[in-house]
């Protein structure tokens, strides 16, 4: 699976970054080949012939630069071609590969020298692969191969060369060398003693995109050099590893960073712009902009903008904006906005917005707004506004407004939605259905002038409750049924008395569903609590009745009600199909 991922990464990067394919593919495949030679006082042309025979390539050089009859003596067993050339020419030349040729040229950039050698385990003596060997001032680095071998090309301009050796699970080692001539050394490093439980791995390299785009050598280098960072005024790169700081770009903190396609650095203390992406191991301050995505292993302060995706392992302070998704592993202080999904693993302080869903795992102080829904893992001190749902697993101090359902454990403010659900509330919930587990729950059974039997379920809070009601005259001579919905509020007057104000609408079935019979009621009741679970109530009602039913319906089994209300109530005619009167409700409520 690992090899498949590496192959897929290379194929995609090569197809996307075609302009850099030549650079990427020009790795020193011939120079790194290992050969064995033993030449004593022979012309250099003999040495070249033996190397070419084993390496299956050709040398190309100017005969005025190198005399093929020059006498050399050298013995090397299984060493890289470049190491042998450096030993012969003492670092006076540099080498390029073109096809099946190694070109030997005079170095136009000044004198260089080469440091090579092996890294071994101090306890076992075994050679160690994937060890980072680097020069701290020139920012030149190398990883040891499977035989523990490394090579550095260093400029001969500093009085000393400060060489660092780092490997995860080993103690860092540093030495100082005198430059000016090629050197080969063997260094031993000690395994580091630690408790496994104390090791916490949380790095940007573990993210999916970084894991996909960075080579195994780049990730290993970053792991080895986790404690070594340098400040630089600027850096420029084409893709990770092809930059002005070479293999050490991931260890630099830059004031200005420009990445043609993508870059991989330690951090930014100014501005970073990436044509496609930016990957930073630590903090970003002030501004980071990418065409596709930004990945930051530390904290972001300032503007964080990407065409598709932003990811921050620490805290974001400022503005985080992306076309699809924004994610911060800790808190956001400021604004987080994305086209589809916004996610904060800890607390959101400010404004969190998205086209679909916003999630703040440890609560919100401010505003959470989304096209589909909002989720707050803890309390909300502010507001949640969405098209479909809002969820707060703790308290909402403010408001929840949605097109469908609001959910909160406790409401100190307002809920406005089609369905509102809460455990308790000291505020108000306004919607078609309000469910409060520790709220207002009543079953009312009562009589009025229109029906012999009426029952209503009231749920919500005393400040605002929903009424689901049904009525019936089950007799065969004055048969009628009704069902309806209403809202109400209960105003306490001491511990025993309260006043209820309600509005209810009902549809009446009087023998034929094709007829429209609607009754609107405004009720005012005096409630008298006679026991913990029993309340008596009675009061006047104002009724408006609309009916387009022209005749009474009589069947073989039933005679349906036609006159509403019963005789004895002063009915006022509004028009041919509407009338009004004052009636009465009286009954009991339980629970």
Coordinates of C-alpha atoms in Angstrom, one line a residue:
X1 CA 0.0 0.0 0.0
X2 CA 2.9 2.3 0.8
X3 CA 4.5 1.7 -2.6
X4 CA 1.2 2.2 -4.3
X5 CA 0.7 5.6 -2.6
X6 CA 4.2 6.7 -3.5
X7 CA 3.6 5.7 -7.2
X8 CA 0.3 7.5 -7.3
X9 CA 1.8 10.6 -5.7
X10 CA 4.6 10.7 -8.3
X11 CA 2.2 10.2 -11.3
X12 CA -0.2 12.9 -10.2
X13 CA 2.6 15.4 -9.4
X14 CA 4.3 14.7 -12.6
X15 CA 1.2 15.2 -14.7
X16 CA 0.2 18.4 -12.9
X17 CA 3.7 19.8 -12.6
X18 CA 4.9 19.0 -16.1
X19 CA 7.0 22.2 -16.2
X20 CA 9.1 20.8 -13.4
X21 CA 9.4 17.2 -14.7
X22 CA 12.9 17.8 -16.1
X23 CA 14.2 19.1 -12.8
X24 CA 12.6 16.4 -10.8
X25 CA 13.7 13.6 -13.1
X26 CA 17.3 14.8 -13.3
X27 CA 18.3 13.2 -10.0
X28 CA 21.9 11.9 -10.0
X29 CA 21.1 8.3 -10.9
X30 CA 24.6 7.6 -12.4
X31 CA 26.5 9.6 -9.9
X32 CA 24.9 7.6 -7.1
X33 CA 25.8 4.2 -8.6
X34 CA 28.3 2.3 -6.5
X35 CA 31.4 0.8 -8.0
X36 CA 34.6 -0.9 -6.9
X37 CA 38.0 0.3 -8.4
X38 CA 41.6 -0.5 -7.6
X39 CA 44.0 1.6 -9.8
X40 CA 47.6 2.1 -8.9
X41 CA 49.7 4.6 -11.0
X42 CA 47.5 4.3 -14.0
X43 CA 46.3 6.9 -16.5
X44 CA 43.0 8.5 -15.5
X45 CA 41.5 7.2 -18.7
X46 CA 41.9 3.7 -17.3
X47 CA 40.0 4.7 -14.2
X48 CA 37.2 6.2 -16.3
X49 CA 37.0 3.1 -18.4
X50 CA 36.6 0.8 -15.4
X51 CA 33.9 3.1 -13.8
X52 CA 32.0 3.3 -17.1
X53 CA 32.1 -0.4 -17.5
X54 CA 30.6 -1.1 -14.1
X55 CA 28.2 1.9 -14.2
X56 CA 27.1 1.4 -17.8
X57 CA 27.4 5.1 -18.8
X58 CA 30.0 7.4 -20.4
X59 CA 32.1 10.4 -19.3
X60 CA 32.1 13.6 -21.2
X61 CA 34.8 16.3 -20.6
X62 CA 37.0 18.8 -22.2
X63 CA 40.5 17.3 -22.9
X64 CA 42.0 20.7 -22.2
X65 CA 40.5 20.6 -18.8
X66 CA 41.4 17.0 -17.9
X67 CA 44.4 15.2 -19.4
X68 CA 43.5 11.6 -20.0
X69 CA 47.1 10.5 -19.5
X70 CA 47.3 11.9 -15.9
X71 CA 48.5 9.3 -13.5
X72 CA 46.2 8.4 -10.5
X73 CA 46.1 5.9 -7.7
X74 CA 42.9 5.1 -5.9
X75 CA 41.2 2.2 -4.2
X76 CA 37.5 2.2 -3.4
X77 CA 35.1 -0.6 -2.5
X78 CA 31.4 -0.2 -3.3
X79 CA 31.5 3.6 -3.2
X80 CA 29.3 6.1 -5.2
X81 CA 30.7 7.3 -8.4
X82 CA 30.5 11.0 -7.2
X83 CA 32.5 10.1 -4.1
X84 CA 35.3 8.6 -6.2
X85 CA 35.4 11.6 -8.6
X86 CA 35.5 14.0 -5.6
X87 CA 38.4 12.0 -4.2
X88 CA 40.3 12.1 -7.5
X89 CA 39.7 15.8 -8.4
X90 CA 39.6 17.2 -4.8
X91 CA 36.4 19.0 -5.4
X92 CA 37.7 21.2 -8.2
X93 CA 34.9 20.2 -10.7
X94 CA 31.2 19.7 -10.6
X95 CA 29.2 17.0 -12.5
X96 CA 25.9 17.0 -14.5
X97 CA 24.0 14.1 -16.0
X98 CA 22.6 14.2 -19.5
X99 CA 21.1 11.0 -20.7
X100 CA 23.7 8.3 -20.4
X101 CA 26.6 10.7 -19.8
X102 CA 28.2 12.3 -16.8
X103 CA 29.6 15.7 -17.8
X104 CA 32.7 16.9 -15.9
X105 CA 32.9 20.7 -15.8
X106 CA 34.8 23.5 -14.1
X107 CA 32.6 24.9 -11.3
X108 CA 31.7 28.4 -12.4
X109 CA 30.3 29.3 -8.9
X110 CA 33.6 29.1 -7.0
X111 CA 35.4 26.4 -5.1
X112 CA 33.5 23.6 -3.4
X113 CA 34.5 20.7 -1.2
X114 CA 32.8 17.5 -0.4
X115 CA 32.1 15.9 2.9
X116 CA 31.1 12.2 2.8
X117 CA 31.0 9.2 5.1
X118 CA 28.9 6.9 7.1
X119 CA 26.7 7.1 10.2
X120 CA 26.7 4.1 12.5
X121 CA 24.8 3.1 15.7
X122 CA 27.1 3.7 18.7
X123 CA 25.8 0.6 20.5
X124 CA 25.6 -2.0 17.7
X125 CA 28.0 -0.5 15.1
X126 CA 25.4 -1.0 12.4
X127 CA 25.2 1.6 9.6
X128 CA 21.9 3.6 9.8
X129 CA 19.8 4.7 6.9
X130 CA 17.6 7.8 6.7
X131 CA 19.8 9.9 9.0
X132 CA 19.9 13.7 8.3
X133 CA 23.3 15.2 7.9
X134 CA 23.4 19.0 7.3
X135 CA 25.5 22.1 7.5
X136 CA 23.8 24.7 9.7
X137 CA 24.9 27.9 8.0
X138 CA 24.8 26.9 4.3
X139 CA 21.5 24.9 4.7
X140 CA 22.8 21.9 2.8
X141 CA 21.5 18.5 3.8
X142 CA 21.6 14.9 2.9
X143 CA 19.9 11.7 4.0
X144 CA 22.0 8.5 4.4
X145 CA 21.2 5.7 2.0
X146 CA 20.5 2.0 2.9
X147 CA 24.3 1.6 3.6
X148 CA 24.4 4.6 6.0
X149 CA 26.3 6.7 3.4
X150 CA 26.0 10.4 2.9
X151 CA 27.6 13.2 0.9
X152 CA 27.4 17.0 1.2
X153 CA 28.6 19.5 -1.4
X154 CA 29.8 22.6 0.6
X155 CA 31.1 26.0 -0.4
X156 CA 34.6 26.9 0.7
X157 CA 33.9 30.3 2.0
X158 CA 33.3 29.9 5.8
X159 CA 36.1 29.4 8.3
X160 CA 34.4 26.3 9.7
X161 CA 31.7 23.9 8.7
X162 CA 29.2 23.2 11.4
X163 CA 27.8 19.7 10.7
X164 CA 24.7 18.5 12.4
X165 CA 23.5 14.8 12.5
X166 CA 19.9 14.1 13.5
X167 CA 17.8 11.0 13.5
X168 CA 14.5 10.3 15.2
X169 CA 14.9 8.1 18.3
X170 CA 18.7 9.1 18.4
X171 CA 20.5 11.8 20.3
X172 CA 21.4 14.8 18.0
X173 CA 25.2 15.1 17.3
X174 CA 27.2 18.1 16.1
X175 CA 30.8 18.5 14.9
X176 CA 32.9 21.3 13.5
X177 CA 35.3 20.7 10.6
X178 CA 37.9 22.8 8.7
X179 CA 36.8 23.3 5.1
X180 CA 38.9 23.5 1.9
X181 CA 39.5 19.8 1.1
X182 CA 37.4 16.7 0.6
X183 CA 36.9 14.7 3.7
X184 CA 35.4 11.3 4.5
X185 CA 34.3 10.6 8.1
X186 CA 32.4 8.0 10.1
X187 CA 30.2 9.2 12.9
X188 CA 28.5 7.2 15.6
X189 CA 25.2 8.4 17.2
X190 CA 23.6 7.1 20.4
X191 CA 20.0 5.8 20.7
X192 CA 17.8 8.1 22.8
X193 CA 16.3 6.9 26.0
X194 CA 12.7 7.9 26.6
X195 CA 9.4 6.6 27.9
X196 CA 7.0 5.6 25.1
X197 CA 4.0 7.0 27.0
X198 CA 5.6 10.4 26.9
X199 CA 6.0 10.6 23.1
X200 CA 3.1 12.6 21.5
X201 CA 3.1 12.7 17.6
X202 CA 1.1 15.5 16.2
X203 CA 2.6 16.9 13.0
X204 CA 1.5 18.4 9.7
X205 CA 3.1 15.5 7.9
X206 CA 0.3 13.2 9.2
X207 CA -2.4 15.1 7.3
X208 CA -3.7 13.4 4.2
X209 CA -2.6 16.0 1.7
X210 CA 0.9 16.4 3.2
X211 CA 1.3 12.6 3.4
X212 CA 0.3 12.4 -0.3
X213 CA 2.4 15.3 -1.7
X214 CA 5.6 15.0 0.3
X215 CA 8.1 12.3 -0.5
X216 CA 9.2 9.8 2.2
X217 CA 12.6 11.5 2.3
X218 CA 11.1 14.9 2.9
X219 CA 8.9 13.6 5.7
X220 CA 11.9 11.8 7.2
X221 CA 14.0 14.9 7.0
X222 CA 11.3 16.9 8.8
X223 CA 11.0 14.2 11.5
X224 CA 14.8 14.1 12.0
X225 CA 15.3 17.9 12.1
X226 CA 12.3 18.6 14.3
X227 CA 14.4 20.9 16.6
X228 CA 16.4 22.7 14.0
X229 CA 14.9 25.9 12.4
X230 CA 16.4 29.1 10.9
X231 CA 15.0 32.5 10.0
X232 CA 15.4 33.6 6.4
X233 CA 14.2 36.8 4.7
X234 CA 12.6 35.0 1.7
X235 CA 12.3 31.7 -0.1
X236 CA 10.9 30.6 -3.5
X237 CA 10.0 27.1 -4.6
X238 CA 8.4 25.3 -7.5
X239 CA 7.3 22.2 -5.6
X240 CA 8.4 20.9 -2.2
X241 CA 12.1 20.1 -2.3
X242 CA 12.8 22.3 -5.4
X243 CA 13.4 25.6 -3.8
X244 CA 16.0 28.3 -3.0
X245 CA 16.8 26.5 0.2
X246 CA 16.9 23.0 -1.4
X247 CA 16.4 20.1 0.9
X248 CA 16.4 22.4 4.0
X249 CA 13.4 24.5 2.9
X250 CA 11.3 22.7 5.4
X251 CA 13.5 24.0 8.2
X252 CA 13.2 27.7 7.3
X253 CA 10.9 30.4 8.7
X254 CA 10.5 33.1 6.0
X255 CA 9.3 36.7 6.0
X256 CA 8.3 36.3 2.3
X257 CA 7.5 33.0 0.7
X258 CA 6.5 32.4 -2.9
X259 CA 5.6 29.0 -4.2
X260 CA 5.0 28.7 -7.9
X261 CA 3.0 25.5 -7.5
X262 CA 3.5 24.4 -3.9
X263 CA 5.9 24.8 -1.0
X264 CA 6.9 23.1 2.3
X265 CA 8.5 25.3 5.0
X266 CA 8.7 25.7 8.7
X267 CA 6.6 28.8 8.9
X268 CA 5.9 32.4 7.8
X269 CA 6.4 35.7 9.6
X270 CA 5.0 37.9 6.8
X271 CA 3.4 36.8 3.6
X272 CA 3.2 33.4 1.8
X273 CA 1.6 32.9 -1.6
X274 CA 1.2 29.5 -3.3
X275 CA -0.1 28.9 -6.8
X276 CA -1.7 25.6 -5.7
X277 CA -0.7 24.9 -2.1
X278 CA 1.3 25.9 1.0
X279 CA 2.4 23.4 3.7
X280 CA 3.9 24.8 6.9
X281 CA 5.2 22.8 9.9
X282 CA 4.8 25.6 12.5
X283 CA 3.2 29.0 12.7
X284 CA 2.0 31.4 10.1
X285 CA 1.7 35.1 10.9
X286 CA 0.0 37.8 8.9
X287 CA -1.1 36.3 5.5
X288 CA -1.1 33.0 3.7
X289 CA -2.9 32.6 0.3
X290 CA -3.1 29.5 -1.9
X291 CA -5.0 28.6 -5.1
X292 CA -6.1 25.2 -3.6
X293 CA -5.2 24.6 0.0
X294 CA -3.1 25.7 3.0
X295 CA -1.9 23.2 5.7
X296 CA -0.4 24.7 8.9
X297 CA 1.0 22.6 11.7
X298 CA 1.0 25.4 14.3
X299 CA -0.9 28.6 14.8
X300 CA -2.3 31.1 12.3
X301 CA -2.5 34.8 13.1
X302 CA -3.9 37.0 10.3
X303 CA -5.5 36.1 7.0
X304 CA -5.7 32.4 5.9
X305 CA -7.2 32.1 2.4
X306 CA -7.5 29.2 0.1
X307 CA -9.5 28.3 -3.0
X308 CA -10.6 24.9 -1.6
X309 CA -9.3 24.0 1.9
X310 CA -7.6 25.4 5.0
X311 CA -6.3 23.2 7.8
X312 CA -4.7 24.4 11.0
X313 CA -3.4 22.1 13.7
X314 CA -3.4 24.7 16.4
X315 CA -5.3 28.0 16.8
X316 CA -6.5 30.5 14.2
X317 CA -6.6 34.2 15.2
X318 CA -8.0 36.3 12.5
X319 CA -9.8 35.3 9.3
X320 CA -9.9 31.8 7.7
X321 CA -11.7 31.6 4.4
X322 CA -11.9 28.8 1.9
X323 CA -14.0 27.7 -1.1
X324 CA -15.0 24.3 0.3
X325 CA -13.8 23.6 3.9
X326 CA -12.0 25.2 6.7
X327 CA -10.7 23.3 9.7
X328 CA -8.9 24.3 12.9
X329 CA -7.9 21.7 15.4
X330 CA -8.1 24.0 18.4
X331 CA -9.9 27.4 18.7
X332 CA -10.8 30.1 16.2
X333 CA -10.8 33.7 17.4
X334 CA -12.2 35.9 14.6
X335 CA -13.9 34.6 11.5
X336 CA -14.1 31.2 9.9
X337 CA -16.0 30.9 6.6
X338 CA -16.2 28.2 3.9
X339 CA -18.3 27.3 1.0
X340 CA -19.4 24.0 2.4
X341 CA -18.1 23.0 5.8
X342 CA -16.4 24.9 8.7
X343 CA -15.0 22.9 11.6
X344 CA -13.4 24.0 15.0
X345 CA -12.3 21.2 17.3
X346 CA -12.4 23.5 20.3
X347 CA -14.2 26.8 20.8
X348 CA -15.4 29.3 18.2
X349 CA -15.1 32.9 19.3
X350 CA -16.4 35.2 16.7
X351 CA -18.3 34.3 13.5
X352 CA -18.4 30.8 12.0
X353 CA -20.2 30.5 8.6
X354 CA -20.5 27.9 5.9
X355 CA -22.7 27.0 2.9
X356 CA -23.8 23.7 4.5
X357 CA -22.6 22.8 8.0
X358 CA -20.7 24.6 10.8
X359 CA -19.3 22.6 13.7
X360 CA -17.7 24.0 16.9
X361 CA -16.9 21.0 19.1
X362 CA -16.5 23.0 22.4
X363 CA -19.1 25.7 21.9
X364 CA -19.6 29.2 20.3
X365 CA -19.2 32.7 21.6
X366 CA -20.7 34.8 18.8
X367 CA -22.5 33.8 15.7
X368 CA -22.8 30.4 13.9
X369 CA -24.5 30.6 10.6
X370 CA -24.9 27.9 7.8
X371 CA -27.1 27.1 4.9
X372 CA -28.0 23.6 6.2
X373 CA -27.1 23.3 9.9
X374 CA -25.0 24.3 12.9
X375 CA -23.6 22.1 15.7
X376 CA -22.1 23.3 18.9
X377 CA -20.6 20.6 21.1
X378 CA -21.1 22.7 24.2
X379 CA -22.8 26.0 25.1
X380 CA -23.6 28.8 22.7
X381 CA -23.2 32.4 24.0
X382 CA -24.7 34.1 21.0
X383 CA -26.8 32.9 18.1
X384 CA -27.2 29.9 15.7
X385 CA -28.9 30.6 12.4
X386 CA -29.4 28.0 9.7
X387 CA -31.7 26.7 7.0
X388 CA -32.5 23.3 8.5
X389 CA -31.1 22.5 12.0
X390 CA -29.3 24.0 15.0
X391 CA -27.8 21.8 17.7
X392 CA -26.3 22.9 21.0
X393 CA -25.5 20.0 23.4
X394 CA -25.4 22.4 26.4
X395 CA -26.9 25.8 27.0
X396 CA -28.0 28.4 24.4
X397 CA -27.6 31.9 25.8
X398 CA -29.1 33.9 22.9
X399 CA -31.1 32.5 20.0
X400 CA -31.5 29.6 17.7
X401 CA -33.3 30.3 14.4
X402 CA -33.9 27.7 11.7
X403 CA -36.3 26.5 9.1
X404 CA -36.9 23.1 10.7
X405 CA -35.5 21.9 14.1
X406 CA -33.6 23.5 17.0
X407 CA -32.1 21.3 19.7
X408 CA -30.5 22.5 23.0
X409 CA -30.1 21.2 26.5
X410 CA -31.1 24.5 28.1
X411 CA -32.5 27.6 26.5
X412 CA -31.9 31.0 28.0
X413 CA -33.1 33.1 25.2
X414 CA -35.3 32.1 22.2
X415 CA -35.7 29.2 19.8
X416 CA -37.5 29.9 16.5
X417 CA -38.2 26.9 14.3
X418 CA -40.7 24.4 13.0
X419 CA -39.7 22.0 15.8
X420 CA -37.9 23.2 19.0
X421 CA -36.5 20.6 21.5
X422 CA -34.9 21.4 24.8
X423 CA -34.4 19.8 28.2
X424 CA -35.3 23.0 30.2
X425 CA -35.9 26.6 29.3
X426 CA -36.0 30.0 31.0
X427 CA -36.6 31.7 27.6
X428 CA -39.2 31.1 24.9
X429 CA -39.5 28.5 22.1
X430 CA -41.6 29.5 19.1
X431 CA -42.6 26.9 16.6
X432 CA -45.2 24.4 15.4
X433 CA -44.0 21.8 17.9
X434 CA -42.1 22.7 21.1
X435 CA -40.8 19.9 23.2
X436 CA -39.3 20.6 26.6
X437 CA -38.5 17.5 28.7
X438 CA -38.8 19.5 31.9
X439 CA -41.3 22.0 30.6
X440 CA -45.1 22.5 30.3
X441 CA -47.0 19.3 29.6
X442 CA -50.8 19.2 30.0
X443 CA -53.8 17.0 29.0
X444 CA -57.0 19.1 29.0
X445 CA -60.5 17.5 28.8
X446 CA -63.4 19.9 28.5
X447 CA -66.8 20.9 27.3
X448 CA -67.9 23.8 25.1
X449 CA -71.0 24.9 23.1
X450 CA -69.9 23.2 19.9
X451 CA -68.9 19.7 21.1
X452 CA -69.7 17.4 23.9
X453 CA -66.2 16.1 24.1
X454 CA -62.9 18.0 23.7
X455 CA -59.3 17.0 24.4
X456 CA -56.1 18.9 24.0
X457 CA -52.4 18.2 24.5
X458 CA -50.4 21.2 25.5
X459 CA -46.6 21.1 25.3
X460 CA -43.8 23.6 25.5
X461 CA -43.3 26.2 28.2
X462 CA -45.7 28.5 30.1
X463 CA -44.4 31.4 28.0
X464 CA -45.3 29.6 24.8
X465 CA -46.9 26.2 24.3
X466 CA -48.4 24.3 21.4
X467 CA -52.0 22.9 21.4
X468 CA -53.0 19.8 19.5
X469 CA -56.7 19.3 19.9
X470 CA -59.6 17.0 18.9
X471 CA -63.3 17.2 19.4
X472 CA -66.3 14.9 18.9
X473 CA -70.0 14.5 19.1
X474 CA -70.2 10.7 18.9
X475 CA -74.0 10.5 19.0
X476 CA -75.9 9.3 16.0
X477 CA -78.2 12.3 15.8
X478 CA -75.8 15.2 16.1
X479 CA -72.6 13.6 14.9
X480 CA -69.5 15.7 14.3
X481 CA -65.7 15.5 14.6
X482 CA -62.9 18.2 14.6
X483 CA -59.2 18.4 14.9
X484 CA -56.9 21.4 15.1
X485 CA -53.8 23.2 16.3
X486 CA -53.2 26.2 18.4
X487 CA -50.8 28.2 20.6
X488 CA -51.0 29.6 24.1
X489 CA -49.4 31.1 27.1
X490 CA -50.0 30.6 30.8
X491 CA -49.5 33.7 33.1
X492 CA -49.1 32.7 36.8
X493 CA -51.0 34.6 39.5
X494 CA -49.5 33.3 42.6
X495 CA -49.1 29.5 43.3
X496 CA -52.7 28.5 42.8
X497 CA -54.1 30.7 40.0
X498 CA -53.1 31.5 36.5
X499 CA -54.6 33.1 33.3
X500 CA -54.3 31.2 30.0
X501 CA -54.6 33.0 26.7
X502 CA -54.9 30.7 23.6
X503 CA -55.6 30.8 19.9
X504 CA -56.9 27.6 18.2
X505 CA -57.9 26.7 14.7
X506 CA -60.1 23.6 13.9
X507 CA -61.4 21.8 10.9
X508 CA -64.9 20.3 11.4
X509 CA -66.0 17.1 9.7
X510 CA -69.8 17.3 9.3
X511 CA -70.4 14.3 7.0
X512 CA -68.5 15.3 3.8
X513 CA -64.8 16.1 3.4
X514 CA -65.6 18.2 0.3
X515 CA -67.0 20.9 2.5
X516 CA -64.9 23.5 4.2
X517 CA -65.8 24.1 7.8
X518 CA -63.3 26.1 9.9
X519 CA -63.6 27.3 13.5
X520 CA -61.2 29.9 14.9
X521 CA -61.3 30.3 18.7
X522 CA -59.7 32.8 21.1
X523 CA -59.8 31.4 24.6
X524 CA -59.2 33.0 28.0
X525 CA -59.3 30.7 31.0
X526 CA -58.9 31.0 34.7
X527 CA -56.8 28.0 35.9
X528 CA -57.2 26.9 39.5
X529 CA -54.6 24.3 40.7
X530 CA -56.3 22.0 43.2
X531 CA -53.6 19.4 43.3
X532 CA -50.1 18.9 42.0
X533 CA -51.3 17.1 38.9
X534 CA -54.9 18.4 38.6
X535 CA -56.2 21.9 37.5
X536 CA -59.7 23.1 37.0
X537 CA -60.3 25.8 34.3
X538 CA -63.1 27.7 32.8
X539 CA -63.5 30.9 30.7
X540 CA -65.1 32.7 27.8
X541 CA -64.2 32.1 24.2
X542 CA -64.6 34.2 21.1
X543 CA -65.4 32.1 18.0
X544 CA -65.4 32.8 14.3
X545 CA -66.9 30.1 12.1
X546 CA -66.6 29.7 8.3
X547 CA -68.6 27.1 6.4
X548 CA -69.6 26.6 2.7
X549 CA -71.7 23.6 3.5
X550 CA -75.2 24.3 2.1
X551 CA -77.3 21.5 3.6
X552 CA -77.3 19.1 6.5
X553 CA -76.0 15.6 5.7
X554 CA -78.1 12.7 6.7
X555 CA -77.2 9.0 6.1
X556 CA -78.9 5.8 6.9
X557 CA -76.9 5.5 10.1
X558 CA -76.1 9.1 11.2
X559 CA -77.5 12.6 11.2
X560 CA -74.6 15.0 11.1
X561 CA -74.4 18.3 13.0
X562 CA -75.3 21.3 10.9
X563 CA -75.9 24.1 13.3
X564 CA -72.8 25.5 15.1
X565 CA -73.1 26.4 17.9
X566 CA -76.1 25.0 19.8
X567 CA -79.2 27.1 20.4
X568 CA -79.0 29.7 23.1
X569 CA -75.8 31.5 21.9
X570 CA -76.1 34.9 20.3
X571 CA -74.7 34.3 16.9
X572 CA -73.7 37.3 14.8
X573 CA -73.7 36.9 11.0
X574 CA -70.7 38.2 9.3
X575 CA -71.6 37.2 5.7
X576 CA -73.4 34.3 4.0
X577 CA -70.7 31.8 5.0
X578 CA -69.2 33.3 8.2
X579 CA -70.6 34.0 11.7
X580 CA -69.3 34.8 15.2
X581 CA -70.3 34.3 18.9
X582 CA -69.1 34.2 22.5
X583 CA -69.0 30.8 24.0
X584 CA -67.4 29.0 27.0
X585 CA -64.8 26.3 27.7
X586 CA -64.8 24.4 31.0
X587 CA -62.9 21.3 32.1
X588 CA -59.9 19.8 33.8
X589 CA -56.1 19.6 33.1
X590 CA -54.0 16.8 34.4
X591 CA -50.1 16.5 34.7

